[in-house]
Coordinates of C-alpha atoms and ligand atoms in Angstrom, one line a residue:
X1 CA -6.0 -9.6 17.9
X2 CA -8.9 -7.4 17.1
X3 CA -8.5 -7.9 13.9
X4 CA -9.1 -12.1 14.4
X5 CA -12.1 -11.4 15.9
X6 CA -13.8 -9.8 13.1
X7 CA -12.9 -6.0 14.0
X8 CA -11.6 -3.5 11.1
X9 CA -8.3 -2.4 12.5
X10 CA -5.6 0.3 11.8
X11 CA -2.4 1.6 12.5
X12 CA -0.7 4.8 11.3
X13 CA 2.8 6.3 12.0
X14 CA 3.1 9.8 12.1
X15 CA 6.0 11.9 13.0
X16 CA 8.9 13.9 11.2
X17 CA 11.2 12.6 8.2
X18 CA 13.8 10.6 9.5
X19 CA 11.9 9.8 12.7
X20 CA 11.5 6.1 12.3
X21 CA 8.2 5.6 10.9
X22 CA 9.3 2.9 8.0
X23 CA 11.4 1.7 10.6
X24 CA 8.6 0.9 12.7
X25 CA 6.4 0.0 10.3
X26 CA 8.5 -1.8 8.0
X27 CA 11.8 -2.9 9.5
X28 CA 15.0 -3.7 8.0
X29 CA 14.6 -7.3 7.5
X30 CA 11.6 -9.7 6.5
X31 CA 12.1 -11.8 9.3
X32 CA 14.3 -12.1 12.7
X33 CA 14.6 -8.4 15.3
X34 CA 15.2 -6.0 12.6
X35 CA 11.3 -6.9 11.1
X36 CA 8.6 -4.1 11.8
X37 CA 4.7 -3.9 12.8
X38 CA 3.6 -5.3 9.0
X39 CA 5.5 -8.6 8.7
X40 CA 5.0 -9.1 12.5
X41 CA 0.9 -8.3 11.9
X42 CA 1.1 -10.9 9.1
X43 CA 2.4 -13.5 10.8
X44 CA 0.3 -13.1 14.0
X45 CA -2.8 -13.0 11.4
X46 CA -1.4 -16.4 9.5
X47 CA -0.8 -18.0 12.8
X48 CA -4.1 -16.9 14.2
X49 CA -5.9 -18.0 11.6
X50 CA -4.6 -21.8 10.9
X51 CA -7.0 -22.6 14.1
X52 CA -10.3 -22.0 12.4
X53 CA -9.0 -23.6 8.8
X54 CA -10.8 -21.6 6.2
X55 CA -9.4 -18.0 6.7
X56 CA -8.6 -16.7 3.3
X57 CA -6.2 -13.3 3.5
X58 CA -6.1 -10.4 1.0
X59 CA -3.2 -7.9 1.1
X60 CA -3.0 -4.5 -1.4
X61 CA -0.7 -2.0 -1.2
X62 CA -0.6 1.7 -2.5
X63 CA 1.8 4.7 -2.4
X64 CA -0.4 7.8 -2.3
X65 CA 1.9 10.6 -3.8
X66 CA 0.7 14.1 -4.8
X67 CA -2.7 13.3 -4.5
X68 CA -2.5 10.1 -6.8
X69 CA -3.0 6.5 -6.0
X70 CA 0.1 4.1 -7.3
X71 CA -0.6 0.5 -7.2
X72 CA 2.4 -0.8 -5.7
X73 CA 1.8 -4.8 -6.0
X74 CA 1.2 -3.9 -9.7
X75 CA 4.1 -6.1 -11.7
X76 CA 4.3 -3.1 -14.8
X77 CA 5.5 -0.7 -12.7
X78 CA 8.9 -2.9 -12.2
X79 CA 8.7 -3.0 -15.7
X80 CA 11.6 -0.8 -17.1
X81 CA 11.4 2.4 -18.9
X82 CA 14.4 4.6 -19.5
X83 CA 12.4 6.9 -17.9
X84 CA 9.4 7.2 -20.6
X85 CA 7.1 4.6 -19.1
X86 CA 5.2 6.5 -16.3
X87 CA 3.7 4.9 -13.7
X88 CA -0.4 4.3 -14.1
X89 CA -2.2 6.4 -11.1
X90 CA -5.2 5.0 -10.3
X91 CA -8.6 6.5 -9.3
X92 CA -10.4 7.0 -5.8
X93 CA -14.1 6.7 -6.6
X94 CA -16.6 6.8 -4.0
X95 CA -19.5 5.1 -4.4
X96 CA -22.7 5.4 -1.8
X97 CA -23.4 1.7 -0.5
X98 CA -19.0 0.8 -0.3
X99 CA -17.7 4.4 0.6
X100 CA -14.0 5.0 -0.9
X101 CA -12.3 2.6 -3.2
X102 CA -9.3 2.6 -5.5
X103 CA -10.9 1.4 -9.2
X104 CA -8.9 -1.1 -11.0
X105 CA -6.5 -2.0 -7.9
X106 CA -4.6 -5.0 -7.7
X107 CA -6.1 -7.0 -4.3
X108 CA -4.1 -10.7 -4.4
X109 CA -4.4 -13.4 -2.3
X110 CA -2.0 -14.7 -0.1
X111 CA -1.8 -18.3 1.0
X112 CA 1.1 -18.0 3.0
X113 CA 3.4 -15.8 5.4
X114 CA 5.8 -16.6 2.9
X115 CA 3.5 -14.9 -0.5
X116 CA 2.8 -11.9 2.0
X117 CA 6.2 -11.2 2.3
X118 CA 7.4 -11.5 -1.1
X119 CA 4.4 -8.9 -2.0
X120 CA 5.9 -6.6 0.6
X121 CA 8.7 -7.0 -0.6
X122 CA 7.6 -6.6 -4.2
X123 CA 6.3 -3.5 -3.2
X124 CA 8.9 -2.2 -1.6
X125 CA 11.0 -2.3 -4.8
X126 CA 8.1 -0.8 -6.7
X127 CA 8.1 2.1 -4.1
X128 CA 11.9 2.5 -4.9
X129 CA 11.6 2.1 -8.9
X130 CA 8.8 4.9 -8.9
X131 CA 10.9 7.1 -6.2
X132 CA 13.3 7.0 -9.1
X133 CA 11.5 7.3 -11.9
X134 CA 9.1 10.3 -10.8
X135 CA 12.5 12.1 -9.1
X136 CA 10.5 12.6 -6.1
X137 CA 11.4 12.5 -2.4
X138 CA 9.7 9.0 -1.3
X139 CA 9.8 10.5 2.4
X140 CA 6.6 13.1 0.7
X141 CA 4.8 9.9 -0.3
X142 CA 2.3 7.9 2.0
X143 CA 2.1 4.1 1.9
X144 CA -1.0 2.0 3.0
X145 CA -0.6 -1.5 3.1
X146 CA -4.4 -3.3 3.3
X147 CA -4.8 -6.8 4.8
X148 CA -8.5 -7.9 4.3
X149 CA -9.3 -11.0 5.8
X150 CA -12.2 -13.0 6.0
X151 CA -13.1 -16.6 8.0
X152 CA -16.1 -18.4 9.3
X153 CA -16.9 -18.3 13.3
X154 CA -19.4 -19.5 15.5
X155 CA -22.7 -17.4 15.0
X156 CA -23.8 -15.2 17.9
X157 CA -27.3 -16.9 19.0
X158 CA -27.3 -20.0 21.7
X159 CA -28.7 -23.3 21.0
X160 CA -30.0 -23.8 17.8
X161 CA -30.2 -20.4 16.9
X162 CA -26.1 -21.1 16.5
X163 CA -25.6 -20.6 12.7
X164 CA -22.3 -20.2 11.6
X165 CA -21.7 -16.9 9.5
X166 CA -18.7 -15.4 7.8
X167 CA -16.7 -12.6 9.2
X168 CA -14.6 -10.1 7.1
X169 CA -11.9 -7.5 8.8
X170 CA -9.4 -5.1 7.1
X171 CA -6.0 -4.0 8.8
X172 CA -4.8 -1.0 7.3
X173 CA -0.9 -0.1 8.0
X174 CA -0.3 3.1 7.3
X175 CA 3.5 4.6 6.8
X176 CA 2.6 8.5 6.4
X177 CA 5.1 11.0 4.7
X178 CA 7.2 13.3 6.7
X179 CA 4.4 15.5 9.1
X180 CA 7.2 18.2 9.2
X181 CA 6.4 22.0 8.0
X182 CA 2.3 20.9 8.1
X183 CA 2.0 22.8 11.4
X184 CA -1.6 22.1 12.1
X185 CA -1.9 23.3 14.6
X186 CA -0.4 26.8 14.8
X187 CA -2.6 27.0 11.8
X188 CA 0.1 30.2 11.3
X189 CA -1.1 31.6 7.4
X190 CA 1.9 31.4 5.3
X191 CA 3.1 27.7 7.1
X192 CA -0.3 26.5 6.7
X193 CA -0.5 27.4 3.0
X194 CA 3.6 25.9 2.5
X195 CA 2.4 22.7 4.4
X196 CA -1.1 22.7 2.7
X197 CA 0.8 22.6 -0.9
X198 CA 3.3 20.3 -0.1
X199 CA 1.3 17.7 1.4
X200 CA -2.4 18.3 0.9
X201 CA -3.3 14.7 2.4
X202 CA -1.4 15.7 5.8
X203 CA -2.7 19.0 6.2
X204 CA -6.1 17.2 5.6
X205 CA -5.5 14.6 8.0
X206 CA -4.8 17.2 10.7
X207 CA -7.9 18.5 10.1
X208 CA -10.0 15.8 10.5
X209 CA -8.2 14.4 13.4
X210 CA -8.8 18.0 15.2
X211 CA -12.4 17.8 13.9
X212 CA -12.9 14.7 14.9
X213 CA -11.5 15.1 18.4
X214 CA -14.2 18.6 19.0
X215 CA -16.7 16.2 17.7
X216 CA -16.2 13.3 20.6
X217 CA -15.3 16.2 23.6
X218 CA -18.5 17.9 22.9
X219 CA -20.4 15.4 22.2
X220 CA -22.1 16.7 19.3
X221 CA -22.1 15.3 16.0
X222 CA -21.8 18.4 14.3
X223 CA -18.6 19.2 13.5
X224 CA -18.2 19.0 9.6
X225 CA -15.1 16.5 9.2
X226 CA -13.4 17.4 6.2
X227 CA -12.4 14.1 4.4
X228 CA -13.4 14.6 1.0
X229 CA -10.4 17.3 0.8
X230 CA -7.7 14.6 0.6
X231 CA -7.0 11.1 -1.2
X232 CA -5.5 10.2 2.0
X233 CA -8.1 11.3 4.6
X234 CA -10.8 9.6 1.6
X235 CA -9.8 6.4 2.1
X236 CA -9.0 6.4 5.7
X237 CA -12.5 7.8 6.4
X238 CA -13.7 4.8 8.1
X239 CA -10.2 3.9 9.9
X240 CA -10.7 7.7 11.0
X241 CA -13.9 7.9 12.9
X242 CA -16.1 5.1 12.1
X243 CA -15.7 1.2 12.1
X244 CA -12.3 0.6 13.3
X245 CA -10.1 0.1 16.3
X246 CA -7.6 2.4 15.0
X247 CA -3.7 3.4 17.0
X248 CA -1.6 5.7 15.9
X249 CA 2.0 5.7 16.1
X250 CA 3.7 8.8 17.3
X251 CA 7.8 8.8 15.9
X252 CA 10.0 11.4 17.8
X253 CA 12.7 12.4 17.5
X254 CA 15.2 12.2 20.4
X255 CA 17.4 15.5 19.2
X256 CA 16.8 18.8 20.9
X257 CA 16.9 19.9 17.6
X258 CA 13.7 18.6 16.6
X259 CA 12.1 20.3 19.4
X260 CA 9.8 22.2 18.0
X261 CA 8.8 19.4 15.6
X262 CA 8.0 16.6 18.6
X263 CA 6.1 19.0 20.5
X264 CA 3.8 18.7 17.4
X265 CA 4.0 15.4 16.8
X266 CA 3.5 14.9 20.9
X267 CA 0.2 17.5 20.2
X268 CA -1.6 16.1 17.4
X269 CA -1.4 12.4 18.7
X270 CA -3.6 13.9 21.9
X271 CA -6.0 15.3 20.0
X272 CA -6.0 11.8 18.2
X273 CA -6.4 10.0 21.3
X274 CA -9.4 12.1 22.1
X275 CA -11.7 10.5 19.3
X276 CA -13.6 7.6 19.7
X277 CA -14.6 5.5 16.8
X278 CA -17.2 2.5 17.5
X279 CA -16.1 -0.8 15.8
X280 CA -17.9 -3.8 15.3
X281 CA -17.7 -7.5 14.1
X282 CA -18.1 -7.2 10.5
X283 CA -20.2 -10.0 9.6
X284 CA -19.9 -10.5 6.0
X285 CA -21.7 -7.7 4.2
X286 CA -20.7 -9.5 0.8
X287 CA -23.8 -11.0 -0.1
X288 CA -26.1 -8.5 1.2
X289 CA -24.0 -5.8 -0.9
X290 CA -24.3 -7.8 -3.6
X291 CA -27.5 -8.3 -3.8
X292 CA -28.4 -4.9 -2.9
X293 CA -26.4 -3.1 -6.2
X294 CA -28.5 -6.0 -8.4
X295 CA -31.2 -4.2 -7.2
X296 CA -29.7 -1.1 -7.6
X297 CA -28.7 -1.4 -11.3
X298 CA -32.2 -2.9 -12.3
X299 CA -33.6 0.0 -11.2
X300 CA -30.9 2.6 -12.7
X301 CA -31.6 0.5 -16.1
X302 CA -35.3 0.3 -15.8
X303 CA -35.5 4.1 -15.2
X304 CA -32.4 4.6 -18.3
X305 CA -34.6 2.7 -20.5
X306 CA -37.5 5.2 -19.7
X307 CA -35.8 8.3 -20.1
X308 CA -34.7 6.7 -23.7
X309 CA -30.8 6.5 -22.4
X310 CA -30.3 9.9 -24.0
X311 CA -29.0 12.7 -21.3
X312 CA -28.3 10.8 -18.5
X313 CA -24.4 10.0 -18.4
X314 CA -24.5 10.1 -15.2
X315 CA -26.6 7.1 -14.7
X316 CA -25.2 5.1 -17.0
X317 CA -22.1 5.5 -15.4
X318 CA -23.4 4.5 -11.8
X319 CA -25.0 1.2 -13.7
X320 CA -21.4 0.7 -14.8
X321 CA -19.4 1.2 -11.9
X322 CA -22.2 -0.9 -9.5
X323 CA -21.2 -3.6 -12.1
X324 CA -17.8 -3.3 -11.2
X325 CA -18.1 -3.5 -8.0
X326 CA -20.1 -6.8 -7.6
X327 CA -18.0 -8.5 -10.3
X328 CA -14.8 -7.9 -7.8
X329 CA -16.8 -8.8 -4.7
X330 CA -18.3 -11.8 -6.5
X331 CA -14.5 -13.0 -7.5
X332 CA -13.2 -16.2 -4.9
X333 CA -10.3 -15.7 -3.4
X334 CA -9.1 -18.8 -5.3
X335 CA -9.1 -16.3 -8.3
X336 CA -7.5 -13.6 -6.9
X337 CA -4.5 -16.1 -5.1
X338 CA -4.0 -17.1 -8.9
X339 CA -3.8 -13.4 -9.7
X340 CA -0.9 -13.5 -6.6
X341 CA 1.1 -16.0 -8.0
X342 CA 0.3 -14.6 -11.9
X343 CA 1.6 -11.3 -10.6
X344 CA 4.9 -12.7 -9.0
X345 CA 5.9 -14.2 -12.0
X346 CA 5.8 -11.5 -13.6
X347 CA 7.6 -9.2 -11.3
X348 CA 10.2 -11.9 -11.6
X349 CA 10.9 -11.8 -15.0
X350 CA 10.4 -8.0 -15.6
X351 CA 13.2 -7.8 -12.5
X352 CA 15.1 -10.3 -14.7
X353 CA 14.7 -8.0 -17.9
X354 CA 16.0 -5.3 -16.0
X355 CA 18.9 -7.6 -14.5
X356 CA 17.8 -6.8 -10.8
X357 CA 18.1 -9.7 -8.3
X358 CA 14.8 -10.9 -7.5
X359 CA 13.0 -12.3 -4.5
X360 CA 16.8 -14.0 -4.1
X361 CA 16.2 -17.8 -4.0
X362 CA 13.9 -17.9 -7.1
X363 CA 15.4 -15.8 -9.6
X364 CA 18.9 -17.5 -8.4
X365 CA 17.1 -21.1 -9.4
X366 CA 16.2 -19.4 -12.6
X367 CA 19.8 -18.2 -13.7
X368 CA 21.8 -20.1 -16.3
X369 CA 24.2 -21.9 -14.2
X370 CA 27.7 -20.4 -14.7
X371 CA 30.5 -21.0 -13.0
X372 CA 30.4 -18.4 -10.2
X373 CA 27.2 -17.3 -11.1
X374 CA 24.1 -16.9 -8.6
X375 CA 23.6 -20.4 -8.0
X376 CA 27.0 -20.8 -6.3
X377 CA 26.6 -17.6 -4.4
X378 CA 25.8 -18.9 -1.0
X379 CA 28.4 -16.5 0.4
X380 CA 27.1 -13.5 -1.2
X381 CA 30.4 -13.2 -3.4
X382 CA 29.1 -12.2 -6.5
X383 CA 29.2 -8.1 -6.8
X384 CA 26.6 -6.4 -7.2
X385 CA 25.7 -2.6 -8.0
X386 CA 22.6 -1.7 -5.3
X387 CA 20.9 1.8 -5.5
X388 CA 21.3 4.8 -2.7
X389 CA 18.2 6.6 -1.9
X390 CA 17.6 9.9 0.1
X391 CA 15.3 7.6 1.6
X392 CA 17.6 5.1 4.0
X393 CA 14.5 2.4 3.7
X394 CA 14.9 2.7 0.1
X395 CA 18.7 2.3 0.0
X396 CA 19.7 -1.5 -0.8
X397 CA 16.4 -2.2 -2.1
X398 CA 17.6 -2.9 -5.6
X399 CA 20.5 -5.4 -6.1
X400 CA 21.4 -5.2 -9.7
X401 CA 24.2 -9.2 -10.1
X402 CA 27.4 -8.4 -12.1
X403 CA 27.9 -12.1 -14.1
X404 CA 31.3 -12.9 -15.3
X405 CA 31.5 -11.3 -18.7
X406 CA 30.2 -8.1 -20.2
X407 CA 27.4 -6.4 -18.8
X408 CA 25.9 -2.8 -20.5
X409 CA 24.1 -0.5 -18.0
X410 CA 22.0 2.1 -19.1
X411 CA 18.1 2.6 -20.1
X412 CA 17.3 1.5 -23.8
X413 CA 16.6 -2.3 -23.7
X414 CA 17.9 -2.7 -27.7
X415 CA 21.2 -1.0 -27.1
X416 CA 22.3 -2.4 -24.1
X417 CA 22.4 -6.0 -25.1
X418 CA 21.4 -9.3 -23.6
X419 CA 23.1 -8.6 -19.9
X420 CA 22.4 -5.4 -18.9
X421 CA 21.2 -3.4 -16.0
X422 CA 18.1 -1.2 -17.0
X423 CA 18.3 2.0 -14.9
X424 CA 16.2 5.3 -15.3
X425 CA 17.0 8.6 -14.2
X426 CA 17.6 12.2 -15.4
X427 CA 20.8 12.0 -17.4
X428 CA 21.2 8.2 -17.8
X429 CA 22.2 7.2 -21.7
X430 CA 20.7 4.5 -23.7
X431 CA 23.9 2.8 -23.1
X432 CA 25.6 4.2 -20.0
X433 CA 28.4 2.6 -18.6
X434 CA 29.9 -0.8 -19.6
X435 CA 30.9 -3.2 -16.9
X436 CA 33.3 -6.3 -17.4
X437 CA 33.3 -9.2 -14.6
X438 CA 35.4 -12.0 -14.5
X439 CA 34.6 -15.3 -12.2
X440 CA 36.2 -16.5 -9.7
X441 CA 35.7 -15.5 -5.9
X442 CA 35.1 -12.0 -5.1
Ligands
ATP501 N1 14.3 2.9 16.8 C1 15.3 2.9 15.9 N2 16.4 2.2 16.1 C2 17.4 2.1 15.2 N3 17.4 2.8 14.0 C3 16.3 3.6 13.8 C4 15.2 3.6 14.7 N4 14.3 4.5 14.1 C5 14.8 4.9 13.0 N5 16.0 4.3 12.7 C6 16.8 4.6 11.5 O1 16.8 6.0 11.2 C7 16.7 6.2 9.8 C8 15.4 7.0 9.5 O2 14.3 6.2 9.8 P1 13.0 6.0 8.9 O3 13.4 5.9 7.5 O4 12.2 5.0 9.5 O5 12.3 7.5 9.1 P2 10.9 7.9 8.5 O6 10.2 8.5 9.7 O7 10.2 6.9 7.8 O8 11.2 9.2 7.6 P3 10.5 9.7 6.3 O9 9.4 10.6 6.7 O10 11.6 10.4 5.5 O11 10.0 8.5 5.5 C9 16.7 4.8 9.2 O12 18.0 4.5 8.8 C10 16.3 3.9 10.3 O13 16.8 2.6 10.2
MG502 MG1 9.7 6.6 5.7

C-alpha cells in the first residue's frame, strides 16, 4: 500500500537455513495458497495501479553471492555451458547524486502480472542453473528482487496550484542467506571471524542494524554505520536507514533444537525494530537528476579540457559513468518492456537448447507436434528428469521433457545430438547418459 502511494518500501526475511524464508518470500506456487509475499506484492501493485491508468512497473532481480552481484533476469546465464561458461558478476558502483547501483543490470518492464511472473520465475531457474554451475550452497546466497514503479498522481497544492506530478517508488524483497553461525551479537572472536568469512554481507548487516538502532535510541546521529563493508548492506543503504518504510521478516524455527539460533533471530529483529527511517513521497527525481549530471559532466569536461585530459583518469571516468547513468534514466519504459519481452525469448530458446521445459504453455506451443509429445500432455504424462537441490526451493525447478525417441544427456552441445539434455556439474561427460522413450501414455 505504501508503496502505491509513492513511498520506497522493503521487506527482508531473516532467520536460519531451512527456516522458511523462500517460503515466505517466494512460495511454492505462482499463483493459488502455496504463492509467497513477491507474487502476492505484484499482484496487489498491478491491481493498484489499473485505477490511475499510466503506472508503468520495473522489476530486476539479483543473487548476491560471495560478495558478487549475479543478474538473475539475465537470459545468458540459462545459456548452457558444460560447466566452462561462468556466470558474468556485475559491479556495485556508487556514484554521489544516485548512491549504490549495479552497472550494466538488466531492469525490464513488465506490463502484466502475468510478464512479472514469468521473470520470477525465469529467475528462479537462473538462481538454480548458477547454484549448479558455481557448486555452491544457494542457502549462502542472498536474493533481492526490485520492483520500481512509477505513476502520475494529483499534485499536493489546492486550487490551481494542483499540478499533476509523477511519483516513482521501489519495493525491494529481500530473501537473505542462512543468518546461522553469524552470531552478532555475541560478537564471540573466533565465531565472529567464522561468520564474518562465510557471509561477509550478514555479518555486515548486523552491524549496521545494531548501529543503526544506538543511532535512533540515543538520538544522536553519530554512530558510524558501516555500509560500505558489504555488497549487501551497499545497496540496501537507503532500505536500511533512510527513505523507506522497511519490515523485516523474522523465520524461526519451531524445534527446540534451534534454540540457540531463534533466540538470535528473536534478538536482532528488536534491535531492528528500534530504528526509525523517515520515508517520503518520491516525486520524480528523474528529470532533476538528469539535468543535474548534464551539468555535472559539462563541468568535469570543461575542467578535463583545461588540465589537457592528461593525468586525470579519474575524471574521465566520472564523465563516463554520469553518461551512463542518464542514458538509462533517459530510456522509456516502452524500451525497457521491449527489452522484457527480447529477454524472454531468449530464455525460451536457450531453455530449448538445453532441452529444459520452459515457462510450460509457450515452449509446449513451440514443440514439433509428435504424437505424445508436449502438446498432448495435458495430464502431465510425459516423463521428465527434474533436478534435486540441497536447497528444497530449488528442487523441481528444472524440468528437463523425455520425447519418444533418443535423447543424449550430458554437457557438450556437438556430441550430444539434436535432443539432448545439457547439464553441468563436476563429473558430467560430454555425453553422459543416453535415454530412449517410447510414446504412448506414461
Ligand atoms: N510455514 C511453512 N509451512 C510449510 N512448509 C514450510 C513453512 N516454512 C518452510 N517450509 C518448508 O521448509 C523447507 C525449508 O524452507 P525454506 O527453503 O523457505 O528455508 P530458508 O529459510 O529459505 O532456508 P535457506 O536459508 O537455506 O535458504 C521448505 O521445503 C519449505 O517449503
Ligand atoms: Mg532460502
Amino acid at each position: 500500500e505504501a508503496a502505491l502511494q509513492g513511498y520506497n518500501t522493503c521487506i527482508f526475511a531473516y532467520g536460519q537455513t531451512g527456516s522458511g524464508k523462500s517460503h515466505s518470500m517466494v512460495g511454492t506456487e505462482a499463483e493459488g495458497e502455496g504463492r509467497g509475499l513477491v507474487p502476492r506484492v505484484l499482484k496487489r501493485l498491478f491491481e493498484g495501479g489499473s485505477t490511475g491508468g499510466d503506472m508503468t512497473v520495473d522489476v530486476s532481480m539479483i543473487e548476491i553471492y560471495n560478495e558478487r552481484v549475479y543478474d538473475l533476469l539475465d537470459p545468458t546465464v540459462l545459456r548452457n555451458t558444460g560447466g566452462r561458461h561462468k556466470s558474468r558478476s556485475l559491479r556495485v558502483r556508487v556514484h554521489p547524486k544516485t548512491g549504490a547501483y549495479v552497472e550494466n543490470l538488466g531492469v525490464l518492464g513488465a506490463a502484466s502480472i502475468g510478464e512479472a511472473l514469468r521473470l520470477l520465475e525465469l529467475g528462479s531457474k537462473a538462481r538454480t542453473i548458477h547454484a549448479t554451475n558455481m557448486n555452491a550452497a544457494s542457502s549462502r546466497a542472498h536474493t533481492v528482487f526490485t520492483v520500481r514503479l512509477s505513476q502520475t498522481k494529483p499534485g499536493g497544492g489546492s486550487g490551481e496550484g494542483r499540478e499533476a506530478v509523477r511519483v516513482t517508488s521501489k519495493v525491494n524483497m529481500v530473501d537473505l542467506a542462512g543468518s546461522e553461525r553469524t552470531k552478532a551479537t555475541g560478537a564471540a572472536g573466533q565465531r565472529l571471524r567464522e561468520g564474518a568469512s562465510i557471509n561477509k554481507s550478514l555479518s555486515a548487516l548486523g552491524k549496521c542494524i545494531s548501529a543503526l538502532a544506538e543511532e535512533a535510541s540515543s538520538g544522536k546521529s553519530k554512530a558510524h554505520v558501516p555500509f560500505r563493508e558489504s555488497t549487501l548492506t551497499l545497496m540496501l543503504r537507503e532500505s536500511l536507514g533512510g527513505n523507506s518504510r522497511t519490515g523485516m521478516l523474522a523465520a524461526i524455527s519451531p524445534s527446540a533444537r534451534h534454540l540457540e539460533e531463534t533466540l538470535s533471530t528473536l534478538r536482532f529483529a528488536s534491535r531492528a525494530k528500534r530504528i526509525v527511517c523517515r520515508a517520503e513521497v518520491n516525486v520524480d527525481p528523474t528529470q532533476r537528476l538528469v539535468s543535474e549530471l548534464r551539468e555535472e559532466m559539462q563541468m568535469l569536461k570543461q575542467a578535463l579540457a583545461q588540465s589537457g585530459g592528461g593525468e586525470d583518469g579519474a575524471m574521465a571516468a566520472q564523465v563516463k559513468q554520469s553518461q551512463r547513468i542518464v542514458k538509462d534514466l533517459e530510456g522509456t519504459w516502452e524500451q525497457r518492456h521491449e527489452a522484457t519481452l527480447d529477454s524472454l525469448g531468449e530464455a525460451k530458446r536457450n531453455m530449448r537448447l538445453m532441452g529444459l521445459e520452459g515457462a510450460a504453455e509457450a515452449t509446449a506451443r513451440d514443440l514439433p507436434s509428435v504424437p505424445g509429445s508436449l502438446q498432448d500432455d495435458a495430464r502431465g504424462q510425459i516423463p521428465r528428469l527434474v533436478n534435486l537441490n540441497a536447497d528444497p526451493m530449488l528442487s523441481g525447478t528444472l524440468a528437463f521433457c523425455i520425447l519418444p525417441g533418443e535423447t543424449a544427456v550430458g554437457s557438450d552441445p556437438g556430441e550430444c545430438g539434436g535432443s539432448r539434455v545439457l547439464i553441468s556439474g563436476l563429473g558430467v561427460a560430454g555425453r553422459h547418459a543416453l535415454l530412449r522413450g517410447w510414446p504412448g501414455p506414461g
